[in-house]
mmCIF file of C-alpha atoms in Angstrom:
data_model
loop_
_atom_site.group_PDB
_atom_site.id
_atom_site.type_symbol
_atom_site.label_atom_id
_atom_site.label_comp_id
_atom_site.label_asym_id
_atom_site.label_seq_id
_atom_site.Cartn_x
_atom_site.Cartn_y
_atom_site.Cartn_z
ATOM 1 C CA MET A 35 95.529 131.112 115.120
ATOM 2 C CA PRO A 36 94.751 134.679 113.736
ATOM 3 C CA THR A 37 96.703 137.528 115.513
ATOM 4 C CA ALA A 38 94.619 140.691 116.509
ATOM 5 C CA ALA A 39 95.441 142.468 113.377
ATOM 6 C CA GLY A 40 94.153 139.678 111.247
ATOM 7 C CA ALA A 41 97.546 138.434 110.201
ATOM 8 C CA PRO A 42 97.954 134.571 110.789
ATOM 9 C CA ALA A 43 100.570 134.068 113.964
ATOM 10 C CA PRO A 44 103.891 132.244 113.177
ATOM 11 C CA PRO A 45 103.956 128.692 114.087
ATOM 12 C CA ALA A 46 105.340 127.740 117.633
ATOM 13 C CA ALA A 47 109.094 127.520 117.676
ATOM 14 C CA ARG A 48 110.427 124.125 118.382
ATOM 15 C CA ASP A 49 112.324 123.533 121.504
ATOM 16 C CA ALA A 50 116.317 123.284 120.881
ATOM 17 C CA PHE A 51 116.687 121.117 123.842
ATOM 18 C CA PHE A 52 114.645 118.377 122.691
ATOM 19 C CA ASP A 53 116.003 118.608 119.092
ATOM 20 C CA ASN A 54 119.353 118.428 120.249
ATOM 21 C CA ALA A 55 118.413 115.693 122.209
ATOM 22 C CA LYS A 56 116.884 113.633 119.722
ATOM 23 C CA TYR A 57 120.000 114.214 117.524
ATOM 24 C CA LEU A 58 122.545 113.154 119.884
ATOM 25 C CA ALA A 59 120.396 110.115 120.848
ATOM 26 C CA ILE A 60 119.869 109.017 116.983
ATOM 27 C CA VAL A 61 123.952 109.284 116.904
ATOM 28 C CA LEU A 62 124.353 107.033 119.960
ATOM 29 C CA VAL A 63 121.905 104.381 118.240
ATOM 30 C CA ALA A 64 123.895 104.762 115.058
ATOM 31 C CA LEU A 65 127.119 104.089 116.820
ATOM 32 C CA GLY A 66 126.004 101.116 118.931
ATOM 33 C CA HIS A 67 125.211 99.714 115.369
ATOM 34 C CA ALA A 68 128.550 100.869 114.071
ATOM 35 C CA TRP A 69 130.458 99.133 117.201
ATOM 36 C CA GLU A 70 128.329 95.789 117.269
ATOM 37 C CA PRO A 71 130.706 93.888 114.663
ATOM 38 C CA LEU A 72 133.534 95.117 116.886
ATOM 39 C CA TYR A 73 132.260 93.434 119.927
ATOM 40 C CA HIS A 74 134.143 90.347 120.143
ATOM 41 C CA SER A 75 137.512 91.825 119.005
ATOM 42 C CA SER A 76 137.453 94.646 121.071
ATOM 43 C CA ARG A 77 136.766 94.876 124.948
ATOM 44 C CA SER A 78 136.705 98.811 124.923
ATOM 45 C CA ALA A 79 134.323 98.605 121.787
ATOM 46 C CA ALA A 80 132.003 96.346 123.707
ATOM 47 C CA ALA A 81 132.260 98.593 126.814
ATOM 48 C CA LEU A 82 130.936 101.522 124.932
ATOM 49 C CA TYR A 83 128.367 99.377 122.979
ATOM 50 C CA MET A 84 127.072 98.143 126.460
ATOM 51 C CA PHE A 85 127.114 101.652 127.867
ATOM 52 C CA VAL A 86 125.445 103.267 125.318
ATOM 53 C CA TYR A 87 122.537 100.453 125.156
ATOM 54 C CA ALA A 88 122.001 101.105 128.716
ATOM 55 C CA PHE A 89 120.145 104.455 127.947
ATOM 56 C CA HIS A 90 119.844 105.588 124.282
ATOM 57 C CA MET A 91 116.391 103.809 123.827
ATOM 58 C CA PRO A 92 115.214 104.582 127.150
ATOM 59 C CA ALA A 93 115.986 108.410 126.312
ATOM 60 C CA PHE A 94 114.440 108.231 123.079
ATOM 61 C CA THR A 95 111.311 106.523 124.566
ATOM 62 C CA VAL A 96 110.997 108.919 127.580
ATOM 63 C CA ILE A 97 110.990 111.998 125.049
ATOM 64 C CA SER A 98 108.438 110.030 122.900
ATOM 65 C CA GLY A 99 106.401 109.728 126.051
ATOM 66 C CA TYR A 100 106.732 113.484 126.926
ATOM 67 C CA PHE A 101 105.343 114.667 123.603
ATOM 68 C CA SER A 102 102.259 112.296 123.755
ATOM 69 C CA ARG A 103 101.012 113.855 127.067
ATOM 70 C CA SER A 104 98.351 115.545 124.868
ATOM 71 C CA PHE A 105 97.364 112.657 122.725
ATOM 72 C CA ASP A 106 93.761 111.489 122.787
ATOM 73 C CA MET A 107 91.363 110.082 120.434
ATOM 74 C CA ARG A 108 90.814 113.244 118.518
ATOM 75 C CA ARG A 109 90.388 113.042 114.756
ATOM 76 C CA ASP A 110 93.664 115.068 113.493
ATOM 77 C CA ARG A 111 95.840 113.312 116.140
ATOM 78 C CA LEU A 112 94.508 109.875 114.981
ATOM 79 C CA GLN A 113 95.425 110.725 111.491
ATOM 80 C CA ARG A 114 98.878 111.635 112.406
ATOM 81 C CA LEU A 115 99.269 108.723 114.200
ATOM 82 C CA ILE A 116 98.428 106.435 111.395
ATOM 83 C CA THR A 117 100.316 108.581 108.570
ATOM 84 C CA GLY A 118 103.594 109.290 110.943
ATOM 85 C CA VAL A 119 103.865 106.057 112.690
ATOM 86 C CA GLY A 120 101.487 103.294 110.942
ATOM 87 C CA VAL A 121 102.195 103.971 107.274
ATOM 88 C CA PRO A 122 106.149 104.318 107.902
ATOM 89 C CA PHE A 123 105.776 100.811 109.785
ATOM 90 C CA VAL A 124 104.155 99.188 106.790
ATOM 91 C CA LEU A 125 106.299 100.439 104.265
ATOM 92 C CA PHE A 126 109.572 100.046 106.087
ATOM 93 C CA GLN A 127 108.580 96.290 106.864
ATOM 94 C CA ALA A 128 108.056 95.726 103.150
ATOM 95 C CA ALA A 129 111.408 97.578 102.265
ATOM 96 C CA PHE A 130 113.276 95.776 104.777
ATOM 97 C CA ALA A 131 111.909 92.362 103.709
ATOM 98 C CA LEU A 132 112.756 93.357 99.992
ATOM 99 C CA PHE A 133 116.453 94.376 101.241
ATOM 100 C CA ARG A 134 116.829 90.913 103.263
ATOM 101 C CA TYR A 135 116.014 89.118 99.932
ATOM 102 C CA VAL A 136 118.412 91.178 97.661
ATOM 103 C CA GLY A 137 121.252 91.085 100.361
ATOM 104 C CA GLY A 138 120.487 87.031 100.855
ATOM 105 C CA ASP A 139 119.745 87.136 104.303
ATOM 106 C CA ILE A 140 116.374 85.471 103.577
ATOM 107 C CA PRO A 141 115.917 82.684 100.873
ATOM 108 C CA SER A 142 112.365 83.900 99.766
ATOM 109 C CA LEU A 143 110.790 87.351 99.545
ATOM 110 C CA SER A 144 108.186 87.400 102.318
ATOM 111 C CA VAL A 145 106.609 90.458 104.342
ATOM 112 C CA ASN A 146 105.577 89.888 107.717
ATOM 113 C CA MET A 147 103.525 92.899 109.154
ATOM 114 C CA VAL A 148 103.133 91.109 112.626
ATOM 115 C CA ASN A 149 106.919 90.407 113.270
ATOM 116 C CA PRO A 150 108.710 93.713 113.277
ATOM 117 C CA TRP A 151 112.485 93.409 112.027
ATOM 118 C CA PHE A 152 115.470 95.235 113.484
ATOM 119 C CA LEU A 153 114.497 98.855 113.708
ATOM 120 C CA THR A 154 110.928 98.858 112.984
ATOM 121 C CA TRP A 155 110.074 97.608 116.407
ATOM 122 C CA PHE A 156 110.050 101.298 117.892
ATOM 123 C CA LEU A 157 107.400 102.142 115.337
ATOM 124 C CA ALA A 158 105.008 99.370 116.387
ATOM 125 C CA ALA A 159 105.703 100.102 120.031
ATOM 126 C CA LEU A 160 105.269 103.694 119.634
ATOM 127 C CA PHE A 161 101.762 103.182 117.986
ATOM 128 C CA ILE A 162 100.722 100.678 120.729
ATOM 129 C CA TRP A 163 101.926 103.306 123.623
ATOM 130 C CA ARG A 164 100.441 106.249 122.086
ATOM 131 C CA LEU A 165 97.093 104.531 121.632
ATOM 132 C CA THR A 166 97.076 103.720 125.484
ATOM 133 C CA ALA A 167 98.322 107.125 126.633
ATOM 134 C CA PRO A 168 94.651 108.317 127.660
ATOM 135 C CA LEU A 169 94.164 105.403 129.791
ATOM 136 C CA TRP A 170 97.709 106.088 131.873
ATOM 137 C CA ARG A 171 96.204 109.574 132.435
ATOM 138 C CA ILE A 172 93.388 107.857 134.623
ATOM 139 C CA VAL A 173 95.415 105.322 136.361
ATOM 140 C CA ARG A 174 96.368 106.084 139.987
ATOM 141 C CA TRP A 175 99.994 104.972 139.980
ATOM 142 C CA PRO A 176 100.800 104.616 136.518
ATOM 143 C CA VAL A 177 104.648 104.284 136.697
ATOM 144 C CA PRO A 178 104.685 101.363 139.151
ATOM 145 C CA VAL A 179 101.934 99.677 137.267
ATOM 146 C CA ALA A 180 103.751 99.936 134.051
ATOM 147 C CA LEU A 181 106.844 98.679 135.862
ATOM 148 C CA LEU A 182 104.433 95.728 137.332
ATOM 149 C CA ILE A 183 103.756 94.859 133.446
ATOM 150 C CA ALA A 184 107.226 95.053 132.327
ATOM 151 C CA ILE A 185 108.134 92.462 135.258
ATOM 152 C CA SER A 186 105.391 90.182 134.217
ATOM 153 C CA ALA A 187 106.344 90.225 130.676
ATOM 154 C CA SER A 188 110.251 89.627 131.504
ATOM 155 C CA MET A 189 109.059 86.286 133.516
ATOM 156 C CA SER A 190 106.832 85.188 130.712
ATOM 157 C CA ASP A 191 107.579 84.033 127.159
ATOM 158 C CA ILE A 192 104.844 85.906 125.051
ATOM 159 C CA GLY A 193 106.266 85.523 121.741
ATOM 160 C CA SER A 194 107.476 87.572 118.951
ATOM 161 C CA ASP A 195 104.153 89.265 117.552
ATOM 162 C CA LEU A 196 104.474 93.163 117.353
ATOM 163 C CA ASP A 197 107.685 92.795 119.572
ATOM 164 C CA LEU A 198 105.147 92.671 122.615
ATOM 165 C CA GLN A 199 108.242 91.654 124.737
ATOM 166 C CA ARG A 200 110.159 94.651 124.167
ATOM 167 C CA VAL A 201 106.721 96.760 123.909
ATOM 168 C CA LEU A 202 106.130 95.885 127.378
ATOM 169 C CA GLN A 203 109.657 96.107 129.033
ATOM 170 C CA PHE A 204 110.202 99.458 127.616
ATOM 171 C CA LEU A 205 106.558 100.518 128.670
ATOM 172 C CA PRO A 206 107.544 102.171 132.189
ATOM 173 C CA PHE A 207 109.815 104.760 130.345
ATOM 174 C CA PHE A 208 107.044 106.077 127.937
ATOM 175 C CA VAL A 209 104.407 106.191 130.957
ATOM 176 C CA LEU A 210 107.298 108.314 132.902
ATOM 177 C CA GLY A 211 107.494 110.617 129.999
ATOM 178 C CA LEU A 212 103.608 111.333 130.001
ATOM 179 C CA TYR A 213 103.797 112.723 133.457
ATOM 180 C CA LEU A 214 106.889 114.563 132.952
ATOM 181 C CA LYS A 215 106.907 118.358 132.777
ATOM 182 C CA PRO A 216 108.997 120.965 131.610
ATOM 183 C CA GLU A 217 110.293 122.071 135.020
ATOM 184 C CA HIS A 218 111.368 118.161 135.342
ATOM 185 C CA PHE A 219 113.843 118.871 132.300
ATOM 186 C CA ARG A 220 114.930 122.150 133.862
ATOM 187 C CA LEU A 221 115.854 120.338 137.169
ATOM 188 C CA VAL A 222 117.899 117.786 135.156
ATOM 189 C CA ARG A 223 119.861 120.679 133.644
ATOM 190 C CA SER A 224 120.597 122.369 136.703
ATOM 191 C CA ARG A 225 124.283 123.195 137.250
ATOM 192 C CA GLN A 226 124.352 120.552 140.373
ATOM 193 C CA VAL A 227 122.850 117.713 138.424
ATOM 194 C CA ARG A 228 125.678 118.249 135.360
ATOM 195 C CA LEU A 229 128.183 118.198 138.005
ATOM 196 C CA ALA A 230 126.959 115.075 139.495
ATOM 197 C CA ALA A 231 126.337 113.480 136.106
ATOM 198 C CA VAL A 232 129.988 113.517 135.386
ATOM 199 C CA PRO A 233 131.273 110.995 137.796
ATOM 200 C CA VAL A 234 128.369 108.629 137.426
ATOM 201 C CA LEU A 235 128.799 108.458 133.549
ATOM 202 C CA ALA A 236 132.428 107.662 134.315
ATOM 203 C CA ALA A 237 131.474 104.988 136.849
ATOM 204 C CA ALA A 238 129.117 103.361 134.749
ATOM 205 C CA LEU A 239 131.679 103.487 131.704
ATOM 206 C CA LEU A 240 134.181 101.718 134.034
ATOM 207 C CA PHE A 241 131.475 99.183 135.261
ATOM 208 C CA ALA A 242 130.633 98.282 131.564
ATOM 209 C CA TYR A 243 134.077 97.566 130.866
ATOM 210 C CA TRP A 244 134.327 95.480 134.096
ATOM 211 C CA ALA A 245 131.041 93.785 133.159
ATOM 212 C CA VAL A 246 131.624 92.882 129.338
ATOM 213 C CA PRO A 247 132.747 89.396 129.854
ATOM 214 C CA ARG A 248 130.649 88.700 133.107
ATOM 215 C CA MET A 249 127.266 89.915 131.922
ATOM 216 C CA ASN A 250 124.991 89.033 129.210
ATOM 217 C CA ASP A 251 124.358 92.195 127.348
ATOM 218 C CA ALA A 252 120.983 90.986 126.079
ATOM 219 C CA TRP A 253 119.403 92.217 129.219
ATOM 220 C CA PHE A 254 119.752 95.828 127.661
ATOM 221 C CA TYR A 255 117.874 94.772 124.612
ATOM 222 C CA HIS A 256 114.672 94.083 126.723
ATOM 223 C CA THR A 257 113.558 91.353 123.677
ATOM 224 C CA ASP A 258 113.493 88.166 125.870
ATOM 225 C CA SER A 259 112.167 86.602 128.974
ATOM 226 C CA ALA A 260 114.365 85.637 131.842
ATOM 227 C CA GLN A 261 114.114 81.995 130.800
ATOM 228 C CA ASN A 262 115.021 82.948 127.513
ATOM 229 C CA LEU A 263 118.354 84.254 128.535
ATOM 230 C CA GLY A 264 119.114 81.242 130.323
ATOM 231 C CA VAL A 265 118.073 82.348 134.068
ATOM 232 C CA PRO A 266 115.314 81.173 136.252
ATOM 233 C CA TRP A 267 111.884 83.345 135.854
ATOM 234 C CA TRP A 268 112.485 85.104 139.033
ATOM 235 C CA TYR A 269 115.558 87.017 137.667
ATOM 236 C CA GLY A 270 113.251 88.931 135.772
ATOM 237 C CA VAL A 271 111.741 90.163 139.216
ATOM 238 C CA LEU A 272 115.234 91.534 140.090
ATOM 239 C CA MET A 273 116.694 92.716 136.995
ATOM 240 C CA GLN A 274 113.837 94.628 135.399
ATOM 241 C CA PRO A 275 113.547 97.339 138.416
ATOM 242 C CA ALA A 276 117.396 97.429 138.536
ATOM 243 C CA MET A 277 117.620 97.797 134.642
ATOM 244 C CA PHE A 278 114.783 100.567 134.729
ATOM 245 C CA GLY A 279 116.686 102.314 137.503
ATOM 246 C CA CYS A 280 119.977 102.152 136.069
ATOM 247 C CA SER A 281 118.726 103.330 132.572
ATOM 248 C CA LEU A 282 116.772 106.079 134.291
ATOM 249 C CA VAL A 283 119.608 107.457 136.012
ATOM 250 C CA LEU A 284 122.052 107.280 132.960
ATOM 251 C CA THR A 285 119.194 109.128 130.740
ATOM 252 C CA ALA A 286 119.071 111.752 133.346
ATOM 253 C CA CYS A 287 122.809 112.279 133.201
ATOM 254 C CA PHE A 288 122.655 112.408 129.314
ATOM 255 C CA LEU A 289 119.962 115.043 129.226
ATOM 256 C CA ALA A 290 121.650 116.961 131.714
ATOM 257 C CA TRP A 291 124.460 117.470 129.224
ATOM 258 C CA VAL A 292 122.406 118.191 126.146
ATOM 259 C CA PRO A 293 122.968 122.037 125.103
ATOM 260 C CA GLY A 294 119.686 123.981 125.497
ATOM 261 C CA ARG A 295 120.651 126.848 122.824
ATOM 262 C CA ARG A 296 120.255 126.612 119.075
ATOM 263 C CA MET A 297 123.377 124.654 117.424
ATOM 264 C CA TRP A 298 124.263 123.483 113.948
ATOM 265 C CA CYS A 299 122.521 120.122 114.570
ATOM 266 C CA THR A 300 119.227 121.462 116.325
ATOM 267 C CA ALA A 301 117.327 121.502 112.670
ATOM 268 C CA LEU A 302 118.475 117.655 112.201
ATOM 269 C CA GLY A 303 116.277 116.885 115.455
ATOM 270 C CA ALA A 304 113.469 117.189 113.234
ATOM 271 C CA GLY A 305 114.746 114.362 110.776
ATOM 272 C CA THR A 306 115.744 112.117 113.472
ATOM 273 C CA LEU A 307 113.113 109.393 112.206
ATOM 274 C CA TYR A 308 114.537 109.791 108.740
ATOM 275 C CA GLY A 309 118.139 108.938 110.278
ATOM 276 C CA TYR A 310 116.683 106.056 112.530
ATOM 277 C CA LEU A 311 115.305 104.133 109.606
ATOM 278 C CA LEU A 312 117.289 104.667 106.763
ATOM 279 C CA HIS A 313 120.704 103.905 108.456
ATOM 280 C CA GLY A 314 119.213 100.538 109.181
ATOM 281 C CA PHE A 315 120.196 99.512 105.281
ATOM 282 C CA LEU A 316 123.649 100.328 105.596
ATOM 283 C CA ALA A 317 124.020 98.575 109.237
ATOM 284 C CA LYS A 318 122.884 95.688 108.123
ATOM 285 C CA GLY A 319 124.385 95.548 104.543
ATOM 286 C CA SER A 320 127.843 96.522 105.897
ATOM 287 C CA ARG A 321 127.505 92.708 107.442
ATOM 288 C CA TRP A 322 126.489 91.105 104.679
ATOM 289 C CA TRP A 323 128.870 92.803 102.165
ATOM 290 C CA GLY A 324 131.872 91.949 104.528
ATOM 291 C CA TRP A 325 132.679 95.547 105.315
ATOM 292 C CA TYR A 326 134.204 94.721 108.611
ATOM 293 C CA ASP A 327 136.244 91.619 107.283
ATOM 294 C CA ALA A 328 139.218 93.772 106.598
ATOM 295 C CA GLY A 329 141.907 93.760 109.341
ATOM 296 C CA TRP A 330 142.455 97.476 109.725
ATOM 297 C CA VAL A 331 139.078 97.759 110.955
ATOM 298 C CA HIS A 332 139.771 95.642 114.197
ATOM 299 C CA THR A 333 142.505 98.036 115.251
ATOM 300 C CA PRO A 334 142.241 101.159 117.644
ATOM 301 C CA TRP A 335 142.441 103.712 114.269
ATOM 302 C CA GLY A 336 140.131 101.511 112.781
ATOM 303 C CA ALA A 337 137.391 101.437 115.391
ATOM 304 C CA ILE A 338 137.772 105.323 115.656
ATOM 305 C CA ALA A 339 137.408 105.498 111.711
ATOM 306 C CA VAL A 340 134.185 103.387 112.400
ATOM 307 C CA THR A 341 132.679 105.577 114.970
ATOM 308 C CA VAL A 342 133.545 108.943 112.710
ATOM 309 C CA ILE A 343 131.852 107.351 109.617
ATOM 310 C CA GLY A 344 129.007 106.034 111.610
ATOM 311 C CA GLY A 345 128.272 109.496 113.212
ATOM 312 C CA ALA A 346 128.529 111.279 109.533
ATOM 313 C CA VAL A 347 126.405 108.802 107.852
ATOM 314 C CA VAL A 348 123.285 109.318 110.391
ATOM 315 C CA THR A 349 123.894 113.131 110.544
ATOM 316 C CA LEU A 350 123.592 112.865 106.664
ATOM 317 C CA LEU A 351 120.455 110.977 106.820
ATOM 318 C CA CYS A 352 118.747 113.392 109.124
ATOM 319 C CA THR A 353 119.443 116.553 106.834
ATOM 320 C CA PRO A 354 116.664 118.371 105.224
ATOM 321 C CA PRO A 355 117.367 117.201 101.477
ATOM 322 C CA VAL A 356 117.050 113.641 102.494
ATOM 323 C CA GLN A 357 113.785 114.418 104.573
ATOM 324 C CA ARG A 358 112.778 115.972 101.234
ATOM 325 C CA ILE A 359 113.422 113.084 99.457
ATOM 326 C CA PHE A 360 111.960 110.257 101.720
ATOM 327 C CA ARG A 361 108.701 112.551 103.162
ATOM 328 C CA PHE A 362 106.260 110.347 100.989
ATOM 329 C CA ALA A 363 107.093 107.287 103.020
ATOM 330 C CA MET A 364 107.840 109.086 106.489
ATOM 331 C CA GLU A 365 105.193 111.776 106.614
ATOM 332 C CA PRO A 366 102.739 111.218 103.830
ATOM 333 C CA LYS A 367 99.694 113.329 103.948
ATOM 334 C CA MET A 368 96.985 110.715 102.738
ATOM 335 C CA ARG A 369 94.135 113.035 102.553
ATOM 336 C CA TRP A 370 92.759 110.727 100.143
ATOM 337 C CA ALA A 371 92.464 107.545 102.833
ATOM 338 C CA PHE A 372 90.326 110.011 105.464
ATOM 339 C CA ARG A 373 86.821 110.855 105.183
ATOM 340 C CA GLU A 374 85.894 114.535 105.106
ATOM 341 C CA GLU A 375 85.092 115.833 108.479
ATOM 342 C CA SER A 376 81.730 116.809 108.649
ATOM 343 C CA ARG A 377 80.833 120.461 109.088
ATOM 344 C CA THR A 378 77.472 121.141 110.637
ATOM 345 C CA GLY A 379 78.009 124.274 112.580
ATOM 346 C CA ALA A 380 76.459 124.299 116.346
ATOM 347 C CA ALA A 381 75.320 121.380 117.991
ATOM 348 C CA ALA A 382 71.571 120.675 117.417
ATOM 349 C CA ASP A 383 69.518 121.112 120.666
ATOM 350 C CA PRO A 384 67.814 118.144 121.978
ATOM 351 C CA ALA A 385 64.940 116.726 120.109
ATOM 352 C CA GLY A 386 61.649 118.264 120.935
ATOM 353 C CA LYS A 387 63.503 121.214 122.719
ATOM 354 C CA GLN A 388 63.940 124.766 121.876
ATOM 355 C CA GLN A 389 66.377 127.095 123.116
ATOM 356 C CA ALA A 390 65.271 129.650 125.550
ATOM 357 C CA ASP A 391 66.427 133.477 125.676
ATOM 358 C CA PRO A 392 67.846 135.130 128.877
ATOM 359 C CA ALA A 393 64.551 136.158 129.458
ATOM 360 C CA GLY A 394 63.250 132.743 129.695
ATOM 361 C CA LYS A 395 61.221 133.061 126.460
ATOM 362 C CA GLN A 396 61.448 130.250 123.799
ATOM 363 C CA ALA A 397 63.353 131.372 120.978
ATOM 364 C CA PRO A 398 61.568 130.873 117.419
ATOM 365 C CA PRO A 399 62.929 128.141 115.229
ATOM 366 C CA PRO A 400 65.977 128.676 112.938
ATOM 367 C CA GLY A 401 64.883 130.820 110.070
ATOM 368 C CA LYS A 402 61.946 132.600 111.575
ATOM 369 C CA GLN A 403 63.785 135.029 113.813
ATOM 370 C CA ALA A 404 62.937 138.461 112.571
ATOM 371 C CA ASP A 405 65.240 141.483 112.561
ATOM 372 C CA SER A 406 64.520 145.013 113.061
ATOM 373 C CA ALA A 407 63.179 145.803 109.982
ATOM 374 C CA GLY A 408 60.787 142.852 110.222
ATOM 375 C CA LYS A 409 62.411 140.668 107.742
ATOM 376 C CA GLN A 410 63.481 137.302 108.583
ATOM 377 C CA LYS A 411 67.080 136.614 109.274
ATOM 378 C CA GLN A 412 68.850 133.674 107.544
ATOM 379 C CA PRO A 413 70.172 130.745 109.022
ATOM 380 C CA PRO A 414 73.920 131.038 109.972
ATOM 381 C CA THR A 415 76.259 129.595 107.446
ATOM 382 C CA PRO A 416 78.360 126.781 108.437
ATOM 383 C CA PRO A 417 81.879 127.424 109.239
#
């Protein structure tokens, strides 16, 4: 908006807290993928893997819901949803299909836009969640209703189309984010919560170490129904609320320790989508090309090296130079794909009625208004 002096106002500053949170969360996503091949050879790596998977995607989903609070069916927002979520989904579904074919993961090249692969599920989910955002604003008890939907999904085998199982099971985190306010995040970052978060995170890490040989970590993926995990359907009724509560507590503990000031990594928070999607090629390629076959990788020092490399790679992929290179795929403008917005000026009066002036007299039709010199005024020019 123009300022009083007529100069354009500077763009609104980004919130350093959320950029820091997104950067740290995407690093945890990359580390989880880096630790996955070490799962069966190191109980410590498996515990870290399970611990991170308990909250890193819930944290992303809550933040996504928070930034979807103002989403409606307005033209510009729908266009951004298409270009910023829908188009990257299509492009990376195709790119991953080609990558899988070249890497020997699939025998023939085929692109399935209905079945998200690996990382693209989150784009499909975000597209669906954001379209439903206006509906959740009129529901009386939105989070309980979303949790009931997630429980129902965990009890049902609904197939893999659009990864709906995961879309529905993560739904409560998105809906919760829609209803969060800035003061909620300030409360989470208070000194008392930060101090309480330390023993909670430590206890969760110890529990993960204990649970590695005793618990199926697939519960944290939210990709399957209870029956597909080899247990009766009613396990979903118990596990879904329990997982939601556990993930929510750990997400709060994670956010409590996210710095709120600008740091060297703050600017990288704007490029987390780049790091998220691009690191998938290395995460999968490292398995196909035998990078984890070396014996030293499965030693403690090897696990540390894998951790450092994973964090460094995803950090590099979030940097501005990488963003500039791949912006055509992640944030395309695509003005050519949309109709020109009609510019008709003021709304027309109802048919057969003329606008009345404050004195109750009818105003003459447009183009017939006389100015003080007796000349006719021209109709207003459309903006």
